[in-house]
Amino acid sequence: MEDKTVLITGASSGIGRATAETFEAEGWTVYATARDTDDIEALAEAGCRTQELDVTEQEDVDAAIKRVVEEDGRLDCLVNNAGYAQFGPLEDVPTDRVHDQFDVNVYGPHRLIRAALPHMREQGEGTVVNISSVAGRIATPGMGVYNGSKFALEGLTDALRGEVDGYDIDAVLIEPGPVDTNFDDRADEELENGTERSGAYDSIYAFYDEGQTFGGTSALAVAPTDVAETVLEAACSPDPDPRYPVGQVAKYSTLLRFVPDRLRDGVYRLVKKLA
């Protein structure tokens, strides 16, 4: 894989960092990016090439893709990993916070995809890997904004897969369940600073406080390396699957899509009563 290149967003920690380390260990040329390159110094020391990249800034996006192409002549895999969670009932989340969520989780990948595809088409192959979530398949009360961003990313990727198929470019979704990272820390921060509590949804907040919805260190959480190895598998496959659920929670939760809506809503009502 020494002639293969990958650009990874959000590589400062968690899934992004593990993915950069995994690809580098397999001999890929890795461009690890983050908003602050100080956060990825260890990756540079490990052999990755590092780049400042805020996915909400078009200039950063263009500069990152341009560097890869100028230095290596090709971009084989784009991993859109940068993202965060905004928790809170929809009434309590200001619209500007919804915009911020989509700017990172949806518009960011879209910016990178638009910048990368012309080069992938020219070289006649490539893989776009979008890090989604089981939350992109199943919506739950109190996670509507995050659900919405991941549902949107899934829709974009499904459409993209058919659009680029004729160019031997693959579009893949990675759908982890809970992952043992600091993802909840950012979610807690957004919850504290990004909601305007109306007082109408105390049971939903209580449910979140009891069990850290997004990740954490529970027995059900998978390691970031598990996700990273799945990303590598998709990037190396000549015919990758459209979706890769990661972890038992993700695999079983996707089955909930086939449960009638009224039954699923009834389960949510029961859970809120028990919280």
Coordinates of C-alpha atoms in Angstrom, one line a residue:
M1 CA 0.0 0.0 0.0
E2 CA 3.0 2.3 -0.2
D3 CA 1.6 4.1 -3.2
K4 CA -1.8 4.6 -1.6
T5 CA -2.8 7.9 0.0
V6 CA -5.6 8.7 2.4
L7 CA -6.8 12.0 3.9
I8 CA -8.6 11.7 7.3
T9 CA -10.5 14.5 8.9
G10 CA -10.9 14.9 12.7
A11 CA -7.7 12.9 13.5
S12 CA -7.0 14.6 16.8
S13 CA -8.5 11.8 18.9
G14 CA -10.8 8.8 19.0
I15 CA -11.8 7.2 15.7
G16 CA -9.9 9.7 13.6
R17 CA -6.6 9.2 15.4
A18 CA -7.0 5.4 15.5
T19 CA -7.8 5.4 11.8
A20 CA -4.6 7.4 11.0
E21 CA -2.5 5.1 13.0
T22 CA -4.1 2.0 11.4
F23 CA -3.5 3.2 7.8
E24 CA 0.0 4.3 8.6
A25 CA 0.8 0.9 10.0
E26 CA -0.3 -0.7 6.8
G27 CA 2.0 1.4 4.7
W28 CA -0.4 4.1 3.4
T29 CA 0.7 7.7 3.0
V30 CA -1.5 9.3 5.6
Y31 CA -2.6 12.9 5.7
A32 CA -4.0 13.4 9.2
T33 CA -5.9 16.6 9.7
A34 CA -7.4 18.6 12.6
R35 CA -8.4 22.1 13.4
D36 CA -5.3 22.4 15.6
T37 CA -2.1 20.7 14.4
D38 CA -0.8 20.7 17.9
D39 CA -3.3 18.0 18.7
I40 CA -1.8 15.7 16.1
E41 CA 1.9 16.1 16.7
A42 CA 2.1 12.5 17.9
L43 CA 0.8 11.4 14.5
A44 CA 3.4 13.5 12.7
E45 CA 6.1 11.8 14.9
A46 CA 4.6 8.4 13.9
G47 CA 5.1 9.1 10.2
C48 CA 1.8 10.8 9.2
R49 CA 1.7 14.0 7.3
T50 CA -0.3 16.5 9.2
Q51 CA -2.4 19.5 8.0
E52 CA -4.6 22.1 9.6
L53 CA -8.2 21.6 8.4
D54 CA -11.4 23.0 9.7
V55 CA -14.1 21.3 7.6
T56 CA -16.3 24.4 7.9
E57 CA -13.7 26.5 6.0
Q58 CA -13.6 26.1 2.3
E59 CA -10.1 27.5 2.0
D60 CA -8.8 24.8 4.4
V61 CA -10.6 22.1 2.5
D62 CA -9.1 23.2 -0.8
A63 CA -5.6 23.6 0.6
A64 CA -5.7 20.1 2.1
I65 CA -6.8 18.4 -1.1
K66 CA -4.4 20.4 -3.2
R67 CA -1.5 19.4 -1.0
V68 CA -2.2 15.7 -1.3
V69 CA -2.5 15.9 -5.1
E70 CA 0.6 18.1 -5.5
E71 CA 2.8 15.9 -3.2
D72 CA 1.5 12.4 -4.2
G73 CA -0.3 12.9 -7.4
R74 CA -3.4 11.0 -6.2
L75 CA -5.9 10.6 -3.5
D76 CA -7.1 7.0 -3.0
C77 CA -9.3 7.4 0.0
L78 CA -11.1 10.2 1.8
V79 CA -12.3 9.5 5.3
N80 CA -14.8 12.1 6.5
N81 CA -14.6 11.5 10.3
A82 CA -14.8 15.0 11.8
G83 CA -18.0 15.5 13.7
Y84 CA -19.7 16.0 17.0
A85 CA -23.0 15.5 18.8
Q86 CA -25.6 18.0 19.9
F87 CA -28.0 16.6 22.4
G88 CA -31.3 18.1 23.4
P89 CA -35.0 18.1 22.6
L90 CA -35.7 19.9 19.4
E91 CA -37.6 22.7 21.1
D92 CA -34.6 23.4 23.4
V93 CA -31.9 23.6 20.7
P94 CA -31.6 27.0 19.0
T95 CA -31.6 27.0 15.2
D96 CA -28.1 28.4 15.1
R97 CA -26.9 25.3 16.9
V98 CA -28.6 23.1 14.4
H99 CA -26.8 25.0 11.7
D100 CA -23.4 24.5 13.5
Q101 CA -24.1 20.8 13.8
F102 CA -24.9 20.4 10.1
D103 CA -22.0 22.7 9.1
V104 CA -19.6 20.1 10.6
N105 CA -21.4 16.8 10.2
V106 CA -23.0 17.3 6.7
Y107 CA -21.6 20.4 4.9
G108 CA -18.1 19.5 5.9
P109 CA -18.1 16.1 4.2
H110 CA -19.9 17.6 1.3
R111 CA -17.1 20.2 0.9
L112 CA -14.4 17.5 1.0
I113 CA -16.3 15.3 -1.4
R114 CA -16.7 18.1 -4.0
A115 CA -13.0 18.9 -3.7
A116 CA -11.8 15.3 -3.9
L117 CA -14.0 13.8 -6.6
P118 CA -12.4 15.5 -9.7
H119 CA -9.1 14.0 -8.8
M120 CA -10.5 10.6 -8.1
R121 CA -12.3 10.7 -11.4
E122 CA -9.1 11.7 -13.2
Q123 CA -7.2 8.8 -11.7
G124 CA -10.0 6.4 -12.4
E125 CA -10.6 5.1 -8.9
G126 CA -11.1 6.1 -5.2
T127 CA -13.1 5.5 -2.1
V128 CA -15.0 8.0 0.0
V129 CA -15.6 6.7 3.5
N130 CA -18.2 8.7 5.6
I131 CA -18.2 8.0 9.3
S132 CA -21.9 7.9 10.2
S133 CA -23.5 6.2 13.3
V134 CA -26.2 3.9 14.3
A135 CA -27.9 7.3 15.0
G136 CA -28.0 7.8 11.3
R137 CA -30.4 4.8 11.0
I138 CA -32.6 5.1 14.2
A139 CA -33.8 8.4 15.7
T140 CA -34.4 8.7 19.4
P141 CA -35.9 11.4 21.5
G142 CA -33.4 14.0 22.6
M143 CA -31.0 13.3 19.7
G144 CA -33.0 14.8 16.9
V145 CA -30.4 17.3 15.8
Y146 CA -27.6 14.8 15.8
N147 CA -29.9 12.2 14.2
G148 CA -30.8 14.7 11.5
S149 CA -27.2 15.3 10.6
K150 CA -26.3 11.6 10.4
F151 CA -29.6 10.8 8.5
A152 CA -28.6 13.5 6.0
L153 CA -25.0 12.1 5.7
E154 CA -26.5 8.7 5.0
G155 CA -28.8 10.1 2.3
L156 CA -25.9 12.0 0.6
T157 CA -23.8 8.9 0.6
D158 CA -26.5 6.6 -0.8
A159 CA -27.0 9.1 -3.7
L160 CA -23.3 9.5 -4.2
R161 CA -22.8 5.8 -4.5
G162 CA -24.9 5.6 -7.6
E163 CA -23.6 8.9 -9.1
V164 CA -19.9 7.8 -9.0
D165 CA -20.3 4.1 -9.7
G166 CA -19.4 4.6 -13.4
Y167 CA -16.0 6.1 -12.4
D168 CA -14.9 3.1 -10.2
I169 CA -15.3 5.3 -7.1
D170 CA -16.9 3.8 -4.1
A171 CA -18.9 5.6 -1.4
V172 CA -19.1 3.8 2.0
L173 CA -20.8 4.4 5.3
I174 CA -19.3 3.3 8.6
E175 CA -22.0 3.0 11.3
P176 CA -20.6 2.5 14.8
G177 CA -22.7 2.1 17.9
P178 CA -21.2 3.4 21.2
V179 CA -17.4 3.9 20.9
D180 CA -15.0 4.2 23.8
T181 CA -13.8 7.7 23.1
N182 CA -14.2 11.2 24.6
F183 CA -17.2 11.9 22.3
D184 CA -19.5 12.4 25.2
D185 CA -17.3 15.2 26.6
R186 CA -18.1 17.3 23.5
A187 CA -21.7 16.3 23.7
D188 CA -21.8 17.4 27.4
E189 CA -20.3 20.7 26.5
E190 CA -22.8 21.3 23.7
L191 CA -25.7 20.3 26.0
E192 CA -24.5 22.7 28.7
N193 CA -23.9 25.7 26.4
G194 CA -26.2 24.9 23.4
T195 CA -29.6 24.3 24.8
E196 CA -32.3 26.6 26.2
R197 CA -34.1 24.3 28.7
S198 CA -37.8 24.9 28.5
G199 CA -38.6 22.7 31.6
A200 CA -40.8 20.5 29.5
Y201 CA -38.4 17.6 28.9
D202 CA -36.9 16.7 32.3
S203 CA -37.4 13.0 31.7
I204 CA -35.3 13.1 28.5
Y205 CA -32.5 15.0 30.2
A206 CA -32.7 12.5 33.1
F207 CA -32.3 9.6 30.6
Y208 CA -29.2 11.2 29.1
D209 CA -27.7 11.9 32.5
E210 CA -28.2 8.3 33.5
G211 CA -26.5 6.7 30.6
Q212 CA -24.3 8.9 28.3
T213 CA -26.1 8.3 25.0
F214 CA -23.3 8.6 22.5
G215 CA -20.4 6.6 23.7
G216 CA -18.5 6.1 26.9
T217 CA -16.7 3.2 28.5
S218 CA -19.6 0.8 29.0
A219 CA -19.3 -2.9 28.2
L220 CA -21.3 -2.3 25.0
A221 CA -18.8 0.3 23.6
V222 CA -16.3 -0.8 21.0
A223 CA -12.7 0.4 20.8
P224 CA -11.8 3.1 18.2
T225 CA -9.4 0.6 16.6
D226 CA -12.4 -1.6 15.8
V227 CA -13.8 1.2 13.8
A228 CA -10.5 2.1 12.2
E229 CA -9.9 -1.5 11.1
T230 CA -13.3 -1.5 9.5
V231 CA -12.5 1.7 7.6
L232 CA -9.3 0.1 6.4
E233 CA -11.2 -2.9 5.2
A234 CA -13.6 -0.8 3.2
A235 CA -10.7 1.3 1.7
C236 CA -8.8 -1.9 0.6
S237 CA -11.8 -3.8 -0.8
P238 CA -12.3 -3.8 -4.5
D239 CA -16.0 -4.0 -3.9
P240 CA -16.8 -2.6 -0.5
D241 CA -20.2 -3.0 1.2
P242 CA -22.4 0.1 1.1
R243 CA -22.6 0.0 5.0
Y244 CA -20.5 -1.4 7.7
P245 CA -22.2 -1.5 11.2
V246 CA -19.5 -1.7 13.9
G247 CA -20.2 -3.5 17.2
Q248 CA -23.1 -5.5 18.4
V249 CA -25.2 -2.5 19.4
A250 CA -25.0 -1.1 15.9
K251 CA -25.8 -4.5 14.3
Y252 CA -28.8 -5.1 16.4
S253 CA -30.1 -1.6 16.5
T254 CA -30.4 -1.4 12.8
L255 CA -33.0 -4.1 13.0
L256 CA -35.2 -1.6 14.9
R257 CA -35.9 0.0 11.5
F258 CA -38.2 -2.9 10.8
V259 CA -40.2 -2.5 14.0
P260 CA -43.5 -0.6 13.4
D261 CA -43.2 3.1 14.4
R262 CA -46.0 2.9 17.0
L263 CA -44.3 0.0 18.7
R264 CA -41.0 1.7 18.7
D265 CA -42.6 4.9 20.1
G266 CA -44.2 2.8 22.9
V267 CA -40.8 1.5 23.9
Y268 CA -39.4 5.1 24.1
R269 CA -42.4 6.1 26.3
L270 CA -41.7 3.2 28.6
V271 CA -38.0 4.1 28.8
K272 CA -38.7 7.7 29.7
K273 CA -41.0 6.6 32.5
L274 CA -38.3 4.4 34.0
A275 CA -35.6 7.1 33.8

